[in-house]
Coordinates of C-alpha atoms and ligand atoms in Angstrom, one line a residue:
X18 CA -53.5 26.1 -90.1
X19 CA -49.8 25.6 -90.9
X20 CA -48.2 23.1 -89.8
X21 CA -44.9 23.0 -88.7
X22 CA -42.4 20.6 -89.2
X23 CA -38.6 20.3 -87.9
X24 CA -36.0 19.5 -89.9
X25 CA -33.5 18.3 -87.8
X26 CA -29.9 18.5 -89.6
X27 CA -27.8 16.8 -86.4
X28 CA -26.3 14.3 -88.5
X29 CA -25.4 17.4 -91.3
X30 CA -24.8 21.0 -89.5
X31 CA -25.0 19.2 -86.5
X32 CA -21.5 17.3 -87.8
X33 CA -20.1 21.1 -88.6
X34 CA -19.9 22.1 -84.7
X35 CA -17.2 22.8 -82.8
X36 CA -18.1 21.2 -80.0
X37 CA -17.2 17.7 -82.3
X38 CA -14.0 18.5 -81.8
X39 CA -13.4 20.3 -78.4
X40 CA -14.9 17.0 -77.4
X41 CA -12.6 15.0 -79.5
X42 CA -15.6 12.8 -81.4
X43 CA -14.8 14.7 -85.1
X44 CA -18.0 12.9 -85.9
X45 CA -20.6 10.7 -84.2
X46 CA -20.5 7.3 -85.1
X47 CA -22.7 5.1 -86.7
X48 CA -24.0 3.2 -83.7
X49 CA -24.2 6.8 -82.4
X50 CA -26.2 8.2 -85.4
X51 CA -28.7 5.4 -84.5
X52 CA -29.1 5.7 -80.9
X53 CA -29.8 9.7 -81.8
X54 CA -31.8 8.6 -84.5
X55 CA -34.0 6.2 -82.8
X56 CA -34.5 9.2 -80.1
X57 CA -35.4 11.7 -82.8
X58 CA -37.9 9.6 -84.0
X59 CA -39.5 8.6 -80.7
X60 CA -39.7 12.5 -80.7
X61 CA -41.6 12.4 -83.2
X62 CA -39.0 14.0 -86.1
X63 CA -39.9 12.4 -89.5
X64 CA -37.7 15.2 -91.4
X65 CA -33.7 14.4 -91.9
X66 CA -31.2 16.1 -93.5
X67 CA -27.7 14.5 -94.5
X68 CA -24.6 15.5 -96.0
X69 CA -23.8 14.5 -99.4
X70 CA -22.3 11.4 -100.1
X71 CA -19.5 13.7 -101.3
X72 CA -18.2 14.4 -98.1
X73 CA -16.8 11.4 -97.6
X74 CA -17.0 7.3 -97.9
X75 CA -18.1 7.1 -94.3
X76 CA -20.7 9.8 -94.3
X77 CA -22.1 7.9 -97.3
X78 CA -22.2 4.5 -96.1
X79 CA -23.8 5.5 -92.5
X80 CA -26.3 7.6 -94.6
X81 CA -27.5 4.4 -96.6
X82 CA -27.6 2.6 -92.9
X83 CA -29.5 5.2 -91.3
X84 CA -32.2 5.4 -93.9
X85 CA -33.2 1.6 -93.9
X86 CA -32.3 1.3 -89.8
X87 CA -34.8 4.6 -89.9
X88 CA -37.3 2.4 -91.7
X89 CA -37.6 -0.1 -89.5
X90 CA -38.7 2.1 -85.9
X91 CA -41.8 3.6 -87.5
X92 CA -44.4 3.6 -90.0
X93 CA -44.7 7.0 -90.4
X94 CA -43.5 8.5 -93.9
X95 CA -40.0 9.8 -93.4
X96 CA -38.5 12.5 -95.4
X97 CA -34.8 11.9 -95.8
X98 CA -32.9 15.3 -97.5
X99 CA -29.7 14.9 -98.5
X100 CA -27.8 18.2 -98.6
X101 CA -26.5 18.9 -102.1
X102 CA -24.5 21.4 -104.4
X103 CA -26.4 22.4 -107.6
X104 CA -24.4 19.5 -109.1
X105 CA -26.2 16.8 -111.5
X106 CA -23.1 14.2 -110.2
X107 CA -23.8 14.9 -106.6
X108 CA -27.7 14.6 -107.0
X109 CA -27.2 11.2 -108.4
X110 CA -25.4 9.9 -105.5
X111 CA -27.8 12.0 -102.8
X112 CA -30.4 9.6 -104.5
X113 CA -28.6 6.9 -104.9
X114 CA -27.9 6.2 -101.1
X115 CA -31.9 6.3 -100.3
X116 CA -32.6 9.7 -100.1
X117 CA -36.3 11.1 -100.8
X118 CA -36.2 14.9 -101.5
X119 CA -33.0 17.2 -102.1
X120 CA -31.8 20.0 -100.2
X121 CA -29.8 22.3 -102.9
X122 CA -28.1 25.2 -102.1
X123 CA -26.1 27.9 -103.7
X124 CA -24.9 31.2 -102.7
X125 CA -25.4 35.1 -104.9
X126 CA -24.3 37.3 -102.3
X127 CA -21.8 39.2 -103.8
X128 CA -19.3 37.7 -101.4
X129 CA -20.3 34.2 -103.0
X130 CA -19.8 35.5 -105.9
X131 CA -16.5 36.7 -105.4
X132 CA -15.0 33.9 -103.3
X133 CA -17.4 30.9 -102.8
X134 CA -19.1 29.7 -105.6
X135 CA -17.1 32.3 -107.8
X136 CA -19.8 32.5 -110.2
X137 CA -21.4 36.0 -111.6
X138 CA -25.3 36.3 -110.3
X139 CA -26.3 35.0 -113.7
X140 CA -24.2 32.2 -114.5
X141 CA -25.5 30.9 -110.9
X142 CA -28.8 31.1 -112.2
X143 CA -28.4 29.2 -115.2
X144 CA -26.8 26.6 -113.8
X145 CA -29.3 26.2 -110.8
X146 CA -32.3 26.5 -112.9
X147 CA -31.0 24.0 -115.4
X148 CA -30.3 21.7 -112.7
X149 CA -33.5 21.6 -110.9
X150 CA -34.9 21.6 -114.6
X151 CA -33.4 18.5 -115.3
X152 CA -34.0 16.9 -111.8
X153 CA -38.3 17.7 -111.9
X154 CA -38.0 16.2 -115.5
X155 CA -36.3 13.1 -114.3
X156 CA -38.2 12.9 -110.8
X157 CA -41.8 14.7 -111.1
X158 CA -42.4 14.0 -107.7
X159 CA -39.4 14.3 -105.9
X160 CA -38.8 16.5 -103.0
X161 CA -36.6 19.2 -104.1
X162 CA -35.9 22.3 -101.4
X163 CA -33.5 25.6 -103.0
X164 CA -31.6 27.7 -100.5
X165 CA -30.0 30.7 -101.5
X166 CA -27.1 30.7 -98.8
X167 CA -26.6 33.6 -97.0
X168 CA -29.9 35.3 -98.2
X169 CA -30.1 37.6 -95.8
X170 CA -26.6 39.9 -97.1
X171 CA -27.9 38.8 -100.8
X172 CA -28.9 41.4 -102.6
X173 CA -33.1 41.7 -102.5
X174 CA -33.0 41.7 -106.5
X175 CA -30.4 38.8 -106.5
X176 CA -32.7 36.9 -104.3
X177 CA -35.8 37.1 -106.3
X178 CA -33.9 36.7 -109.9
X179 CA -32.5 33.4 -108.4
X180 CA -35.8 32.3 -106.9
X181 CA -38.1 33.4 -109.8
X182 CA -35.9 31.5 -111.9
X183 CA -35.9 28.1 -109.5
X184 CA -40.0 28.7 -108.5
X185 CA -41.1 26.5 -111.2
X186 CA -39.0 23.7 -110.0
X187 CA -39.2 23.4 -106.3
X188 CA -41.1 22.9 -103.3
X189 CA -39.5 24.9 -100.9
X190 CA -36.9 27.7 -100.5
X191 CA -34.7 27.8 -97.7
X192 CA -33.8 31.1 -96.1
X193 CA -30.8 30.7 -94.6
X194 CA -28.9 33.2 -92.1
X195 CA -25.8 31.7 -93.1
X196 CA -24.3 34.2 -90.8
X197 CA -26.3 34.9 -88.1
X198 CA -26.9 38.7 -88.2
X199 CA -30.5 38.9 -88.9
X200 CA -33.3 40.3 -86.7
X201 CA -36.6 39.3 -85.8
X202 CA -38.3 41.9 -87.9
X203 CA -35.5 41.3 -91.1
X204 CA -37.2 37.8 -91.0
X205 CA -40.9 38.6 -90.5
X206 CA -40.3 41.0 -93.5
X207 CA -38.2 38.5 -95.6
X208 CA -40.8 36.0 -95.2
X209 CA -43.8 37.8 -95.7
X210 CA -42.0 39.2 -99.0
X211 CA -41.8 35.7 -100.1
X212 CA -45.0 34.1 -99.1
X213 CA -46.1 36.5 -100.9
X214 CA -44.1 36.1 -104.1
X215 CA -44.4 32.6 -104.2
X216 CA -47.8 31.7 -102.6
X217 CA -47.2 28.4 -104.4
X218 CA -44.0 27.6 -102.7
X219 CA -43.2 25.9 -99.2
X220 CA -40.7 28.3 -96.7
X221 CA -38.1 26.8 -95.0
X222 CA -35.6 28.6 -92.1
X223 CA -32.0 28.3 -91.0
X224 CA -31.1 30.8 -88.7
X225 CA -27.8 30.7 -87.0
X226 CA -27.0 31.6 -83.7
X227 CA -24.0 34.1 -83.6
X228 CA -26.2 36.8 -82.3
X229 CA -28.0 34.5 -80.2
X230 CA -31.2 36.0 -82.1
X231 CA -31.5 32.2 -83.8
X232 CA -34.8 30.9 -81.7
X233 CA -36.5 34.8 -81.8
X234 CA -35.9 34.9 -85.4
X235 CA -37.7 31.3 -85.9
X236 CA -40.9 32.3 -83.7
X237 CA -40.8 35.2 -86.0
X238 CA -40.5 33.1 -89.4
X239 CA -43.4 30.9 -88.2
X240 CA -45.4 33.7 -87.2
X241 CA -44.4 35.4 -90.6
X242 CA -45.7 32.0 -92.3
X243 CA -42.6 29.1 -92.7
X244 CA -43.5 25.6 -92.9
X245 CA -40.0 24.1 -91.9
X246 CA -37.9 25.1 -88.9
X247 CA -34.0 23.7 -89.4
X248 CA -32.7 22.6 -85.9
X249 CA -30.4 19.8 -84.1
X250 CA -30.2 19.0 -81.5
X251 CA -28.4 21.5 -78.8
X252 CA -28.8 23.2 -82.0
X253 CA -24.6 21.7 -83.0
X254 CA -23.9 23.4 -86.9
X255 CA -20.9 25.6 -87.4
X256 CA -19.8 28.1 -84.9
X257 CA -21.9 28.8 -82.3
X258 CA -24.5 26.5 -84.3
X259 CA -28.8 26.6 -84.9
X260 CA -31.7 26.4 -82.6
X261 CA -31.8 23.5 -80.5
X262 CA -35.0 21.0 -81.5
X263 CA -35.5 20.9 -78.5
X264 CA -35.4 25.1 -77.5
X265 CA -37.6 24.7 -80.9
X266 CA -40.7 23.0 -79.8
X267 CA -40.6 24.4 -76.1
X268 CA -40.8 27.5 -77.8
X269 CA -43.4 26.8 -80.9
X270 CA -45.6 24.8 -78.0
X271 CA -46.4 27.9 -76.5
X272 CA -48.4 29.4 -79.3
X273 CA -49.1 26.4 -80.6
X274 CA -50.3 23.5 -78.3
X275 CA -51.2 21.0 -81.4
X276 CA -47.6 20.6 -81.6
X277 CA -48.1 18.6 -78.1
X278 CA -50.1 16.1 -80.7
X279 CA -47.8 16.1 -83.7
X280 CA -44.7 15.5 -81.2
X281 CA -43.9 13.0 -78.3
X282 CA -43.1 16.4 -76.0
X283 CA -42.0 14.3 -73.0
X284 CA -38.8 12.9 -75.0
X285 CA -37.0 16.2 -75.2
X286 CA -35.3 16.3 -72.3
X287 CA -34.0 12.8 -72.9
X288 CA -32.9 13.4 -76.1
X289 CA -30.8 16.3 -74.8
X290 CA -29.2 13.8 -72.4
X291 CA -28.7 11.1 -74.6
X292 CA -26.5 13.6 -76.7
X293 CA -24.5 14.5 -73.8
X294 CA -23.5 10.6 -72.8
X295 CA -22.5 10.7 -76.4
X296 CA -20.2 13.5 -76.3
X297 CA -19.3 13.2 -72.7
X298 CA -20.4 16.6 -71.7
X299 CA -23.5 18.5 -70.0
X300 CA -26.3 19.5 -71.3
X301 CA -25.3 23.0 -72.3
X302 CA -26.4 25.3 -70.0
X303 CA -27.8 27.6 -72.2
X304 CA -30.5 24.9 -73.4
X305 CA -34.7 25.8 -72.5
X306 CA -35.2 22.2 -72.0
X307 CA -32.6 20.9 -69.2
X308 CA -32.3 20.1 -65.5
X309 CA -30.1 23.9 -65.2
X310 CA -33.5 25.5 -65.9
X311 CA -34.3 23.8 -63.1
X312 CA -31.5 24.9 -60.9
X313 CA -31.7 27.2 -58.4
X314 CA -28.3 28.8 -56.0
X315 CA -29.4 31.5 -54.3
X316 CA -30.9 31.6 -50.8
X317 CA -33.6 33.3 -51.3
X318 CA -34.2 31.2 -54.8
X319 CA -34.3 28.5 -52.5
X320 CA -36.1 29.5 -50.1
X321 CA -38.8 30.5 -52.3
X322 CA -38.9 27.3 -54.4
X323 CA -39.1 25.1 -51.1
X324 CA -42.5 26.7 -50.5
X325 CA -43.5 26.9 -53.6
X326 CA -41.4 25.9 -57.2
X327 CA -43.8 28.4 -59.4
X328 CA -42.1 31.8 -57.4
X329 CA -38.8 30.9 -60.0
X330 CA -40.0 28.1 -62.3
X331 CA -42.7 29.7 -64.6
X332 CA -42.2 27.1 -67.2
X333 CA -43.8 23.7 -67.4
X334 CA -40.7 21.7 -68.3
X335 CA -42.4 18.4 -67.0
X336 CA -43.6 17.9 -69.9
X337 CA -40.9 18.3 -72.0
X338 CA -39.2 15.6 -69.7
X339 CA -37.4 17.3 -66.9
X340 CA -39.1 15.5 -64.0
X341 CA -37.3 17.1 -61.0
X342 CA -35.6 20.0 -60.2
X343 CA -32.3 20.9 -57.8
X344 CA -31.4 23.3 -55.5
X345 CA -27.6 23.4 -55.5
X346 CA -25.9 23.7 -51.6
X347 CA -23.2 26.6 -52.0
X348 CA -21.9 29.5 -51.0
X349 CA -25.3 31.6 -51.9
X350 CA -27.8 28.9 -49.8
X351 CA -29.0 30.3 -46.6
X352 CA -30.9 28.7 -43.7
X353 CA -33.6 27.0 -45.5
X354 CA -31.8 25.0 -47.6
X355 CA -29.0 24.3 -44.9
X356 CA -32.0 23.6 -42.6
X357 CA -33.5 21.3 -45.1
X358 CA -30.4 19.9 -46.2
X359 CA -29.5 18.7 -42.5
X360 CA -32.6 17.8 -41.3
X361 CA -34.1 16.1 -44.6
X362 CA -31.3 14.6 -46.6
X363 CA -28.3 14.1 -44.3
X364 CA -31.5 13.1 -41.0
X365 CA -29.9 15.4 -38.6
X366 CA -32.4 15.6 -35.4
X367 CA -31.6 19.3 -35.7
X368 CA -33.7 22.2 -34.1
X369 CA -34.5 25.6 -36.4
X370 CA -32.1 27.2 -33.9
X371 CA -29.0 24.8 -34.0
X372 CA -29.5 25.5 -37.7
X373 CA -29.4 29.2 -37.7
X374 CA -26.6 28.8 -35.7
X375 CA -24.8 26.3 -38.1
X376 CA -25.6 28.6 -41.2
X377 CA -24.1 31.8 -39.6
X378 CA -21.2 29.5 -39.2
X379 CA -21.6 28.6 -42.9
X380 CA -21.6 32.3 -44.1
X381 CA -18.5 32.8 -42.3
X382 CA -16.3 30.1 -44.0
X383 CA -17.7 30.3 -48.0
X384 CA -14.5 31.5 -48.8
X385 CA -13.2 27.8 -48.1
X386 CA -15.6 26.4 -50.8
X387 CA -13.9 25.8 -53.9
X388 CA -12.4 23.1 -56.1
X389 CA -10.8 21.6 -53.3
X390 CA -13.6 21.7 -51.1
X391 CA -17.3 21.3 -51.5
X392 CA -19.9 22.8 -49.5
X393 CA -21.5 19.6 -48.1
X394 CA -18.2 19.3 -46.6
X395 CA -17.9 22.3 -45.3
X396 CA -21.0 21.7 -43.6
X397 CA -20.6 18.3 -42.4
X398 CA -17.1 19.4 -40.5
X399 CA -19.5 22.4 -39.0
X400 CA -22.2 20.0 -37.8
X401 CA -20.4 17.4 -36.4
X402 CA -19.1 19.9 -34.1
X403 CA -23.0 20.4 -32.4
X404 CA -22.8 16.6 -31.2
X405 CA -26.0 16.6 -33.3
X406 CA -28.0 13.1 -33.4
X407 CA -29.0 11.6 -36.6
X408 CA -32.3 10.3 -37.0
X409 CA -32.8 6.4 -37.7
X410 CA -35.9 6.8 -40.5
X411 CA -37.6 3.6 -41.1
X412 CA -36.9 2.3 -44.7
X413 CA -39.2 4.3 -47.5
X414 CA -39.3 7.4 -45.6
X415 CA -36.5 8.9 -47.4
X416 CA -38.4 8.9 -50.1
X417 CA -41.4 11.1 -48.9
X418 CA -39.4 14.1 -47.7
X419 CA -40.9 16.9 -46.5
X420 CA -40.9 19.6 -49.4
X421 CA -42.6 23.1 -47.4
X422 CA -41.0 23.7 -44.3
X423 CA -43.8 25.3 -42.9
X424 CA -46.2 22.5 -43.2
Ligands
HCA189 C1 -23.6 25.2 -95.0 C2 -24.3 26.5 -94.9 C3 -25.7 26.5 -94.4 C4 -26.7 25.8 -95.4 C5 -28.1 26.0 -95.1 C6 -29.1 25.5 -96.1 C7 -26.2 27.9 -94.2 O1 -23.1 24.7 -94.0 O2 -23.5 24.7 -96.1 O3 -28.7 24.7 -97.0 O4 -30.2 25.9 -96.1 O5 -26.3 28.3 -93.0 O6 -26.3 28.6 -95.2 O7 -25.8 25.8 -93.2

């Protein structure tokens, strides 16, 4: 059976999003980097990548940090991938700051080869091969991982002259969808194409998002035979960024429950949070594993969910650490959460019909909701004109609401 690993590449693409600077961060920092770290790892991710040294002094020093801090939270053999042109220069330095394995990349589209690397298809080869040459003659058993970037607009023939040439060398090729436009069958076929090609060589995917296709076209690249899924987590990376580790193992779990061995499941969730206390920010909504999938507005939603969560929650997020769920009071709710709401968190002594009465009321005044008034208040001001009594609960009972209403 193949078995999966993540490569999670927050502190690398996951440094490239956006969202670093709509949020004002620019980049996390090292006390940051730890905390994620030390999350990451309590996940159960033993696979890093990290820019090159290259990119700056900081980036090089917090690398070198990271890798002994990573040392010390587990026993377990960590693979530490430090991002890298086909340079000798810039291999040394990946290397030198405690790095384990290599992830080189180089681009033969013919847009590369025009405006990016600006080399011609086979003076990109040479120089690749020569490097990777070098490097397995220096370091027989280090990690060393080729992407051709952007290999799904490179040419098929460009692909497999540059891979033929670096299949001696490496362990693993990258695929990368540099630019997100590939489909789910575009990947089963690229992947099968080069599993079969190279039998002898590991598969590694990077899909990006801009279609929103990125987590269909990984379930297709493991199902077509990839060993290592890229991700980060909220899946940050340029533009609208990479599968989310999290969205990643939900996802994978389904199909393949030993991953409920390999990784610590329940720490998903908290990871997700932990990344939003660092960039001041909710979990994006958008994200499988978060308390929004676990969100329901509209009345009947609610009603539903009050008798009985399955009717609108088909997934089994509990384990992957979302330990509650909420039903949102707003414009949508209806009786039986304005019912519930009274009599169960606010300890109205309120009958079903002053409540039918109160939500008719409700329904008649949603256009007052809004940023300068929130619903609970709204509904407040209606009760308190029933001269409804509150309830005195004795301490604890709080606790122990009632959940059906028909019980
Ligand atoms: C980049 C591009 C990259 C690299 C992926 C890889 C891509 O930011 O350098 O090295 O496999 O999507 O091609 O993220």
């Amino acid at each position: 059976m193949n078995r999966i690993e993540i490569i999670d590449t927050t502190f690398r693409d996951g440094q490239q999003s956006p969202l670093l600077f709509d949020t004002l961060k620019y980049r996390f920092s090292l006390e940051e980097k730890k905390l994620l770290l030390a999350g990451l790892i309590e996940l159960g991710v033993t696979h890093f990548e990290f820019f090159s040294p290259v990119v700056g002094k900081a980036e090089e020093e917090d690398v070198r940090a990271l890798v002994e801090y990573a040392k010390t939270l587990t026993q377990k053999p960590l693979m530490f991938l430090g991002h890298c042109r086909c340079h000798l220069s810039d291999i040394e330095r990946v290397l030198e700051v405690g790095c384990n394995g290599l992830n080189l990349y180089l681009g033969v589209s013919e847009l590369a080869q025009a405006y990016n690397a600006q080399k011609p298809l086979e003076e990109a080869i040479a120089l690749a091969s020569s490097v990777a040459q070098s490097v397995r003659r220096q370091h027989p058993h280090l990690y060393m991982r080729f992407s051709a970037e952007d290999a799904f607009r490179t040419k098929r023939e460009d692909l497999i002259q540059i891979y033929d040439a670096m299949s001696p060398f490496v362990n693993t090729f990258g695929i990368p969808d540099t630019v997100g436009l590939a489909e789910p069958h575009d990947v089963t076929e690229v992947v099968g194409m080069l599993r079969q090609t190279y039998p002898k060589v590991a598969l590694e995917c990077h899909f990006h998002n801009d279609r929103g296709l990125a987590i269909a076209n990984v379930l297709a690249a493991v199902r077509a035979g990839v060993t290592y899924v890229d991700a980060s987590i909220w899946g940050l990376a340029e533009r609208s960024g990479i599968p989310s580790v999290t969205g990643v193992l939900f996802n994978l779990s389904k199909s393949k429950p030993e991953l409920f061995n390999q990784y610590n499941l329940s720490q998903c969730y908290p990871i997700n949070v932990l990344m939003a206390s660092i960039l001041n920010t909710l979990v994006p909504y958008s994200e499988p594993v978060s308390l929004t999938n676990r969100t329901h507005t509209a009345g009947v939603h609610q009603k539903a969910v009050l008798n009985e969560k399955k009717v609108y929650e088909a997934h089994n997020l509990q384990d992957f650490g979302v330990d509650k769920n909420d039903l949102l009071l707003g414009p949508l709710s209806g009786f039986n959460l304005i019912y519930y709401f009274l009599k169960e968190v606010e300890n109205y002594a309120i009958s079903k019909e002053q409540a039918k009465a109160i939500t008719e009321e409700f329904k008649n005044q949603t256009n007052q909701i809004g940023r300068g008034r929130k619903p609970e208040d709204l509904l407040i001001a209606l009760v308190s004109q029933h001269n409804i009594p509150k309830n005195t609960l004795p301490v604890g009972v709080a606790e122990t609401r009632l959940e059906n209403l028909e019980e």
